[in-house]
PDB file of C-alpha atoms in Angstrom:
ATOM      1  CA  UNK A   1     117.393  49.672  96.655  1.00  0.00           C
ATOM      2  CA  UNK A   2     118.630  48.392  93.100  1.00  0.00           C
ATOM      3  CA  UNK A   3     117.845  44.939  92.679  1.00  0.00           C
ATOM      4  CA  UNK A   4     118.440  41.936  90.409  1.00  0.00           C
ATOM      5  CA  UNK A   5     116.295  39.738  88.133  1.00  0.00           C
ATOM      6  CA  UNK A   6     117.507  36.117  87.457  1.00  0.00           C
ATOM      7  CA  UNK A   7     115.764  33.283  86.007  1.00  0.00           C
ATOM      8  CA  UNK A   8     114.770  30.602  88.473  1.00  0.00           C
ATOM      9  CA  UNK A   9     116.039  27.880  86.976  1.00  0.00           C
ATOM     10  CA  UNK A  10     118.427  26.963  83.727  1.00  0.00           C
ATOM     11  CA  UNK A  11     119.564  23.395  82.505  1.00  0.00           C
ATOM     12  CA  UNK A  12     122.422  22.885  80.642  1.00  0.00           C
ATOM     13  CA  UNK A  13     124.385  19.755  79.431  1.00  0.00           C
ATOM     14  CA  UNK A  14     127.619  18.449  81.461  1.00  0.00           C
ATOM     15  CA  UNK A  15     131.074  19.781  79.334  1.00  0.00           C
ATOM     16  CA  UNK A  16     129.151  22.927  77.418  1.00  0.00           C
ATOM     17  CA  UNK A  17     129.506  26.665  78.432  1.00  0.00           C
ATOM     18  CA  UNK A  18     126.890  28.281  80.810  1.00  0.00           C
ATOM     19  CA  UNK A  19     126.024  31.438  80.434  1.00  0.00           C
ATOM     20  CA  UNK A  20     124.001  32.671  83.441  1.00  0.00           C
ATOM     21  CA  UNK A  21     122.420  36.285  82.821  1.00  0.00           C
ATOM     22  CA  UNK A  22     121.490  38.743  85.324  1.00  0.00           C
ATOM     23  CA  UNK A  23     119.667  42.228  84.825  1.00  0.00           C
ATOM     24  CA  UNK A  24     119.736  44.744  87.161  1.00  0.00           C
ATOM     25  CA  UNK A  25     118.746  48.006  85.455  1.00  0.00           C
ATOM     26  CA  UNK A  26     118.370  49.995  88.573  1.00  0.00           C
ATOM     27  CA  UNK A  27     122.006  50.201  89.113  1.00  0.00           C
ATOM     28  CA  UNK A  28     124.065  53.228  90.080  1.00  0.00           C
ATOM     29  CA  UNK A  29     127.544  54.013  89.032  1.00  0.00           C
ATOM     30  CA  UNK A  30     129.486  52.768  92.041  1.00  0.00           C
ATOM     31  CA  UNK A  31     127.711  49.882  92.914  1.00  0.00           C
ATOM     32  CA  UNK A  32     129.341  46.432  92.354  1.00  0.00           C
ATOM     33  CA  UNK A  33     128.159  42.946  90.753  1.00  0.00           C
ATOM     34  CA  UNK A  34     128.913  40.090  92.615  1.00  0.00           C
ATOM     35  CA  UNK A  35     128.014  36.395  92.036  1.00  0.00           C
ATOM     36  CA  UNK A  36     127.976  33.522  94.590  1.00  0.00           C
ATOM     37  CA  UNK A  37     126.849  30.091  94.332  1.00  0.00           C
ATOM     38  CA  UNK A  38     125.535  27.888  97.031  1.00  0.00           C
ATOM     39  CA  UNK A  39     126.092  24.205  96.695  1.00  0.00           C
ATOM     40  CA  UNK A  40     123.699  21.832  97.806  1.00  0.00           C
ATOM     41  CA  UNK A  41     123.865  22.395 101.745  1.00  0.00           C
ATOM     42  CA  UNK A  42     126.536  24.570 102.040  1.00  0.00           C
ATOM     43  CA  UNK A  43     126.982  28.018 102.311  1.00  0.00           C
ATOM     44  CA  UNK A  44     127.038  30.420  99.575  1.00  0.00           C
ATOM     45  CA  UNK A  45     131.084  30.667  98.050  1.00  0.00           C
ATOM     46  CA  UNK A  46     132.487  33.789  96.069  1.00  0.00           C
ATOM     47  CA  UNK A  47     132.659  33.064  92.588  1.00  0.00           C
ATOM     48  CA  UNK A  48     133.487  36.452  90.507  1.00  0.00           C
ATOM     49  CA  UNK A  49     132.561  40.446  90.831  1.00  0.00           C
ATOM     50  CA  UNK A  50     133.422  43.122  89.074  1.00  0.00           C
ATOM     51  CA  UNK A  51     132.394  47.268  88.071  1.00  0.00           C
ATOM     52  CA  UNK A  52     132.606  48.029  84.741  1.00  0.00           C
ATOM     53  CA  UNK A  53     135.254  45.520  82.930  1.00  0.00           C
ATOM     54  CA  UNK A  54     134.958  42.144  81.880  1.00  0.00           C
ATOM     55  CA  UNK A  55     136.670  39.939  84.520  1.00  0.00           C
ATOM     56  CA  UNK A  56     138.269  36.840  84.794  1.00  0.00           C
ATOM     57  CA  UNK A  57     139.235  34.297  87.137  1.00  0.00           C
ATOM     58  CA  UNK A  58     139.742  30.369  87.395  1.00  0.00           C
ATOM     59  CA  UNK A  59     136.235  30.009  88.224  1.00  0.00           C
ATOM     60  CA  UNK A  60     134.169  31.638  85.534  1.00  0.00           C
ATOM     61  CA  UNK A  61     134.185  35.068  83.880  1.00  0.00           C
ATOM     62  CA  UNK A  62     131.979  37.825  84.136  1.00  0.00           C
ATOM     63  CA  UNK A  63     131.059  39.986  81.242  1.00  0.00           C
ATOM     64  CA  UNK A  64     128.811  43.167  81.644  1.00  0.00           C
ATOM     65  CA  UNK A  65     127.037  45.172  79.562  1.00  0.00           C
ATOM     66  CA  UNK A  66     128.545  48.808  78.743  1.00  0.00           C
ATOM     67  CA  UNK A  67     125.524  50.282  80.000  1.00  0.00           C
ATOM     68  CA  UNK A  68     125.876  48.081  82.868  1.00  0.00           C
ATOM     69  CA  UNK A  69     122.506  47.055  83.329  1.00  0.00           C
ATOM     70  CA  UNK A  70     122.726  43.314  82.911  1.00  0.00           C
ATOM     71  CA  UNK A  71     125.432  40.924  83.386  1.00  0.00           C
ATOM     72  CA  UNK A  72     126.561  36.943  82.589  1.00  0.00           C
ATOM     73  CA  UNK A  73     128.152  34.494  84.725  1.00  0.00           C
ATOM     74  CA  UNK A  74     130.448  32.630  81.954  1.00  0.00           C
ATOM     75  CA  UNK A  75     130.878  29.030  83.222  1.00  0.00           C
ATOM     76  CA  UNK A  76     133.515  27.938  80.049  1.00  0.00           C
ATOM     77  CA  UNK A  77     132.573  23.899  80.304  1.00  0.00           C
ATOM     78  CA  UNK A  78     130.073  22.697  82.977  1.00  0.00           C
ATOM     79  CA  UNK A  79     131.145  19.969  85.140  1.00  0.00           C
ATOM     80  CA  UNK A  80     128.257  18.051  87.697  1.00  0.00           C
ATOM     81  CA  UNK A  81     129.739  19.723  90.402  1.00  0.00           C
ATOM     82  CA  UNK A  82     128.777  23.217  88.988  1.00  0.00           C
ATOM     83  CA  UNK A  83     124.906  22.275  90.178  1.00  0.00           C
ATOM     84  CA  UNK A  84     124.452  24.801  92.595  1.00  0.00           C
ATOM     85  CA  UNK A  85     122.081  27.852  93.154  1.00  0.00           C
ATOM     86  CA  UNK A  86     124.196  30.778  91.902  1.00  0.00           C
ATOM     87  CA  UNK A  87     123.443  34.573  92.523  1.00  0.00           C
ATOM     88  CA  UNK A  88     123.426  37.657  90.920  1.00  0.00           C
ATOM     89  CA  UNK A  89     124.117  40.353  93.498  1.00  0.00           C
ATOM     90  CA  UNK A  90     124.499  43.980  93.720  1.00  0.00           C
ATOM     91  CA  UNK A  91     127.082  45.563  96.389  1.00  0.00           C
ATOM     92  CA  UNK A  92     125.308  49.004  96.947  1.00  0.00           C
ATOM     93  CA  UNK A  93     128.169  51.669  97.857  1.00  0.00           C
ATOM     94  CA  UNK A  94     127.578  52.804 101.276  1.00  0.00           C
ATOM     95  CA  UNK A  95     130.200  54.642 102.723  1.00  0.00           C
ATOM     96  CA  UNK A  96     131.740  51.771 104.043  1.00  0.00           C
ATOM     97  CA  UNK A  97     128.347  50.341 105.452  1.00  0.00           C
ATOM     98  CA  UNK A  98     128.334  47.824 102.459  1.00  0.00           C
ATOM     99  CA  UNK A  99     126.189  44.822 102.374  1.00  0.00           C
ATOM    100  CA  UNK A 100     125.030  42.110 100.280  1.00  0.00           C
ATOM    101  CA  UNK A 101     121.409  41.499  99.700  1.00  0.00           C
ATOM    102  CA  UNK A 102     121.058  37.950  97.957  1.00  0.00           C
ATOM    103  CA  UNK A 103     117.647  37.111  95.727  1.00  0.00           C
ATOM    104  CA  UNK A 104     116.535  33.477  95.203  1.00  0.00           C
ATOM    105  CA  UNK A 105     119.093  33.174  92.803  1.00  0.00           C
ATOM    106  CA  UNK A 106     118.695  30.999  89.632  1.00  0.00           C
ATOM    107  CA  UNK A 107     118.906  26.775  90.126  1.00  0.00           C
ATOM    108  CA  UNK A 108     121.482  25.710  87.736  1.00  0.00           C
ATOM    109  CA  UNK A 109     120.948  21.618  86.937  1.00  0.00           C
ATOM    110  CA  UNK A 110     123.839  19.876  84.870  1.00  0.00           C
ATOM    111  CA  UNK A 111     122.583  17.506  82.916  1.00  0.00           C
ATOM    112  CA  UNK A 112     125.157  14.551  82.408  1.00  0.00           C
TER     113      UNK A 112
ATOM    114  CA  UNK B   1     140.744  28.521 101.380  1.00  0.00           C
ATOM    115  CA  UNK B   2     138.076  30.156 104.271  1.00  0.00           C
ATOM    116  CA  UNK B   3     138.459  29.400 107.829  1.00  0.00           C
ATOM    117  CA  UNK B   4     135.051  29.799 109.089  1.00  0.00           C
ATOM    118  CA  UNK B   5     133.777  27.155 111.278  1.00  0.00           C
ATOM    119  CA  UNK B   6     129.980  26.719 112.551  1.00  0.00           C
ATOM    120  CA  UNK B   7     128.503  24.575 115.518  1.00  0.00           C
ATOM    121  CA  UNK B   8     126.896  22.541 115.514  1.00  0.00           C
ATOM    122  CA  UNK B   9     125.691  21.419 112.217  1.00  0.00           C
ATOM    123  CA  UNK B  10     122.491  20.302 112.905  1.00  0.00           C
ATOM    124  CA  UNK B  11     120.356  21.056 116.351  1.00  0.00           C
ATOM    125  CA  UNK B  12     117.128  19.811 117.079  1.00  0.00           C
ATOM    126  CA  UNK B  13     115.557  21.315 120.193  1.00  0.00           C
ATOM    127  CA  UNK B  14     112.103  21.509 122.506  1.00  0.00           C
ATOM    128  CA  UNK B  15     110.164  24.726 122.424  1.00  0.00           C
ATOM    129  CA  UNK B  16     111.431  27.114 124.715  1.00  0.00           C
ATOM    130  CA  UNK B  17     115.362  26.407 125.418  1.00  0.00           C
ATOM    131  CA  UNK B  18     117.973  28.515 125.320  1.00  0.00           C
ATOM    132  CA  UNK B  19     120.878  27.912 122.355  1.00  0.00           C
ATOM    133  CA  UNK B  20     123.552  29.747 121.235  1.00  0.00           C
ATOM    134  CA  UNK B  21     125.115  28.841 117.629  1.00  0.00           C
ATOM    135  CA  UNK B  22     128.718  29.238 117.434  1.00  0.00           C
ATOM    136  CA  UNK B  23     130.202  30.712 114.705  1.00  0.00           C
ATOM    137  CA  UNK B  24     134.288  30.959 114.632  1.00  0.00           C
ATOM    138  CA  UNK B  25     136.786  32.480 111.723  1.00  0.00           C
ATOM    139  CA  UNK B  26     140.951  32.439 112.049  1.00  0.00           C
ATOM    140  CA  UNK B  27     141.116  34.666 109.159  1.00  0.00           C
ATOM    141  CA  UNK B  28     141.449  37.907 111.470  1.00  0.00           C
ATOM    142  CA  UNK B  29     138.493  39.479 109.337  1.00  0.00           C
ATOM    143  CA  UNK B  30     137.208  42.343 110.962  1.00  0.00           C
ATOM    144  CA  UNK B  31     133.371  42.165 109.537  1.00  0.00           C
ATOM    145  CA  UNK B  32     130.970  39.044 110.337  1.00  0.00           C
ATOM    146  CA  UNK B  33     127.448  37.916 109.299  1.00  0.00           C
ATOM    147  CA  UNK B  34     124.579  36.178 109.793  1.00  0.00           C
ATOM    148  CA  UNK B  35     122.554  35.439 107.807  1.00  0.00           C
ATOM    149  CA  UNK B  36     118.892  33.097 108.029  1.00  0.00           C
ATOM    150  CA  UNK B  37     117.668  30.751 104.912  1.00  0.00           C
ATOM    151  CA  UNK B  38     114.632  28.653 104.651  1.00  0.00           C
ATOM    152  CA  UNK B  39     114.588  25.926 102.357  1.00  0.00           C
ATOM    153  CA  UNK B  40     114.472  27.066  98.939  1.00  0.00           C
ATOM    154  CA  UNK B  41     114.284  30.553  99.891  1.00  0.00           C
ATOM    155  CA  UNK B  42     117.233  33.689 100.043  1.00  0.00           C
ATOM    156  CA  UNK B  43     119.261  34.355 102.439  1.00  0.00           C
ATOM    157  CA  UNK B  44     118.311  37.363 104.800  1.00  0.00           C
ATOM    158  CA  UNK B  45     120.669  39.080 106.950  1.00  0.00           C
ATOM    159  CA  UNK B  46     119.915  38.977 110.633  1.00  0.00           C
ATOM    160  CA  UNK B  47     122.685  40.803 112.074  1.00  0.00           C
ATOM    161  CA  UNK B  48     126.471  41.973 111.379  1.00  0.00           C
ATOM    162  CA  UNK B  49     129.384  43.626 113.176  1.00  0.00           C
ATOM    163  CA  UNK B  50     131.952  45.179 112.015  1.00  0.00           C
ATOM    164  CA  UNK B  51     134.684  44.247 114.777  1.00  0.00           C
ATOM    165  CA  UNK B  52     135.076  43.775 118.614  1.00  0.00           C
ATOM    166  CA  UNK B  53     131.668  45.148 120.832  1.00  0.00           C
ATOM    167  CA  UNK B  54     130.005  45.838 117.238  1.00  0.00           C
ATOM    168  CA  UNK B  55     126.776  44.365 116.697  1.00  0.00           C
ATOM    169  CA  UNK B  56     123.693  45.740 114.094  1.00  0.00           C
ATOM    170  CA  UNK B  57     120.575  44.618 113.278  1.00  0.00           C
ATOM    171  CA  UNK B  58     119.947  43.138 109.761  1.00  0.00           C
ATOM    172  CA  UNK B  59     117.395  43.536 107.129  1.00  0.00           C
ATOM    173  CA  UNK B  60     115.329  41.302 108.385  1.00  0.00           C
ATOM    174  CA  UNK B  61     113.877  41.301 112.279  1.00  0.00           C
ATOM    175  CA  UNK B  62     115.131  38.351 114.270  1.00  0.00           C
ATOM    176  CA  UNK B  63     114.460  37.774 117.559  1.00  0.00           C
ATOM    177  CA  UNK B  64     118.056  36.785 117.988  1.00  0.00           C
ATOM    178  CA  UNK B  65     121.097  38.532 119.781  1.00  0.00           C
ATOM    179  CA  UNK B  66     124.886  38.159 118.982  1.00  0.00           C
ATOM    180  CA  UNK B  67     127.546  39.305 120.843  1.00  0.00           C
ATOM    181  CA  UNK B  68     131.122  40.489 119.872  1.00  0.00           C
ATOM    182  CA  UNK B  69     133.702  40.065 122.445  1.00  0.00           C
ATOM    183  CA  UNK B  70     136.612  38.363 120.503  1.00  0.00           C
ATOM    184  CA  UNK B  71     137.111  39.216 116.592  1.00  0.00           C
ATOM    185  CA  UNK B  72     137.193  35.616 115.557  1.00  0.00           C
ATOM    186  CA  UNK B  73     133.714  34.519 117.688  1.00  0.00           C
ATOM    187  CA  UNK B  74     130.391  35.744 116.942  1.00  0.00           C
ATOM    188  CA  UNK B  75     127.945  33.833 118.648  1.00  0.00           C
ATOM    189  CA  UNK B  76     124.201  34.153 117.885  1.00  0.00           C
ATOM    190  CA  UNK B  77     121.622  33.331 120.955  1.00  0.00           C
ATOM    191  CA  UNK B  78     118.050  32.242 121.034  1.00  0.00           C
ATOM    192  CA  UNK B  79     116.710  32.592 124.401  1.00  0.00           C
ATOM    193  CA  UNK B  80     113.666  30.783 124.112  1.00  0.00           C
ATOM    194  CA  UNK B  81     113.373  28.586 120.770  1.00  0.00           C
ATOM    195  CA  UNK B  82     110.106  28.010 118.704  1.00  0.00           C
ATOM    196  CA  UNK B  83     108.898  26.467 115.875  1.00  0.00           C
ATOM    197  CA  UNK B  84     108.896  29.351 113.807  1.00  0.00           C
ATOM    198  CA  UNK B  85     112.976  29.805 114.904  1.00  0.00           C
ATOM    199  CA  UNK B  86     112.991  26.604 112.506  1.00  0.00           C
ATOM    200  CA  UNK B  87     115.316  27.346 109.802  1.00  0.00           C
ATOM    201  CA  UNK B  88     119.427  27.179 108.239  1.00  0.00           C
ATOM    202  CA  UNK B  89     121.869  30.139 110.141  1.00  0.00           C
ATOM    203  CA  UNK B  90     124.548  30.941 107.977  1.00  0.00           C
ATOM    204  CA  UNK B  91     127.485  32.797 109.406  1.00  0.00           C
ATOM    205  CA  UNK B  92     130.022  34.464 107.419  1.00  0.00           C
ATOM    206  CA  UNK B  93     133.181  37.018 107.380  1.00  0.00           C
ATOM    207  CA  UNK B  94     134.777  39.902 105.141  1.00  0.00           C
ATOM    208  CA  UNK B  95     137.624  41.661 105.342  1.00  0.00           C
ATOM    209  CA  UNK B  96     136.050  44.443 105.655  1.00  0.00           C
ATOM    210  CA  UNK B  97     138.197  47.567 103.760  1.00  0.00           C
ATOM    211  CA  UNK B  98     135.481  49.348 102.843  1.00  0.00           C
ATOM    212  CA  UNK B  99     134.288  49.914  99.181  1.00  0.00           C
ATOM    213  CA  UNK B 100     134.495  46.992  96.556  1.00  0.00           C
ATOM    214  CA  UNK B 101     135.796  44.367  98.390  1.00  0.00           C
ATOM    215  CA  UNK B 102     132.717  42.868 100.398  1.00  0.00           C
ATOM    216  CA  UNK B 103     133.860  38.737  99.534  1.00  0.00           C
ATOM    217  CA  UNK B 104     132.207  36.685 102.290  1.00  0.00           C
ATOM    218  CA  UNK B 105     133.639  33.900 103.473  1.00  0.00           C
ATOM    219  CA  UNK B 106     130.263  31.191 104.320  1.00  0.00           C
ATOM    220  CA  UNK B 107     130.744  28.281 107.114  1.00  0.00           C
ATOM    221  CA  UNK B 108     128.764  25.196 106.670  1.00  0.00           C
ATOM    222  CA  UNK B 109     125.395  27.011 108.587  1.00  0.00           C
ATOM    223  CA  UNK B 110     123.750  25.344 111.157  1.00  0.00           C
ATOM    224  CA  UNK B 111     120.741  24.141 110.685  1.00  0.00           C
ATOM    225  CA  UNK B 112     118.194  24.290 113.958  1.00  0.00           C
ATOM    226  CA  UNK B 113     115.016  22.789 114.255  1.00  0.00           C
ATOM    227  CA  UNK B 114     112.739  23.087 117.097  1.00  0.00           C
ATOM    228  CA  UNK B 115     110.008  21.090 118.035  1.00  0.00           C
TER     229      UNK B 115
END
């Protein structure tokens, strides 16, 4: 099953850009990148996803690689309530059987 | 906004009861979730369905059952709680069309602890 690699953890300061990366470098063609985040105790909430072209949305943007084996979460200017655990995740095509396997995800801390 | 509603929010049980954890959407979506997370940890999927009297195992083995009777209800069931049932159950809903569009919609989760 392809897979993605995130860093555990990543600081940055309150009103700067984020940029959260993401490799996943066992990914087929078809397969889609999606990224939640889970605020502290909460569920997980949609933030972005996307194939093959940047996207954008009111939450963050998403830029990936051409070779589509990494991505970036874009967060354009940090607030506190951006602290969350936010995850990289692949949608493997499946015929309509799709699922979403979530990692451990990478600990985002806004530092004020 | 999502429409997903869990309860309760927190349950703390003796070894050995029976619970069920309710887990309600009004958005009409056909596909629901569950999903288990221990502190700290990723979520693993327990068990899904894709609409009424659909019900499949998850990833991970759970000693668990759900039932699907009414699209908007999908109740998970613990016969006989133990400690090591301890953990957050997080319930969640797609639209299910197939293809690119899996966006879950998360409730609250319920976390159960049993003593």
């Amino acid at each position: 099953d392809a897979k993605t690699t995130q860093p555990n953890s990543m600081e940055s300061n309150e009103e700067e850009p984020v940029h959260l990366p993401c490799n996943h470098s066992t990914i087929s063609g078809t397969d889609y990148i999606h990224w939640y985040r889970q605020l502290p105790s909460q569920g997980p909430e949609y933030v972005i996803h996307g194939l093959t072209s940047n996207v954008n949305n009111r939450m963050a943007s998403l830029a990936i690689a051409e070779d589509r084996k990494s991505s970036t979460l874009i967060l354009h200017r940090a607030t506190l309530r951006d602290a969350a655990v936010y995850y990289c995740i692949l949608e493997i095509s499946n015929f309509g059987n799709e699922k979403l396997t979530f990692g451990t995800g990478t600990r985002l801390t806004i530092i004020p | 906004e999502a429409d997903i509603y869990q309860t309760p929010r927190y349950l703390v049980i003796g070894t050995g009861k029976k619970i069920t954890l309710e887990c309600s959407q009004t958005m009409g979506h056909d596909k629901m979730y569950w999903y288990q997370q221990d502190p700290g940890m990723e979520l693993h999927l327990i068990h899904y369905s894709y609409g009424v009297n659909s019900t499949e195992k998850g990833d991970l083995s759970s000693e668990s059952t759900v039932s699907r009777i009414r699209t908007e209800h999908f109740p998970l069931t613990l016969e006989s709680a133990r400690p090591s049932h301890t953990s957050q159950y997080l319930c969640a809903s797609s639209e299910y069309p197939g293809g690119s569009n899996e966006k879950l919609f998360f409730g609250s989760g319920t976390q159960l602890s049993v003593l």
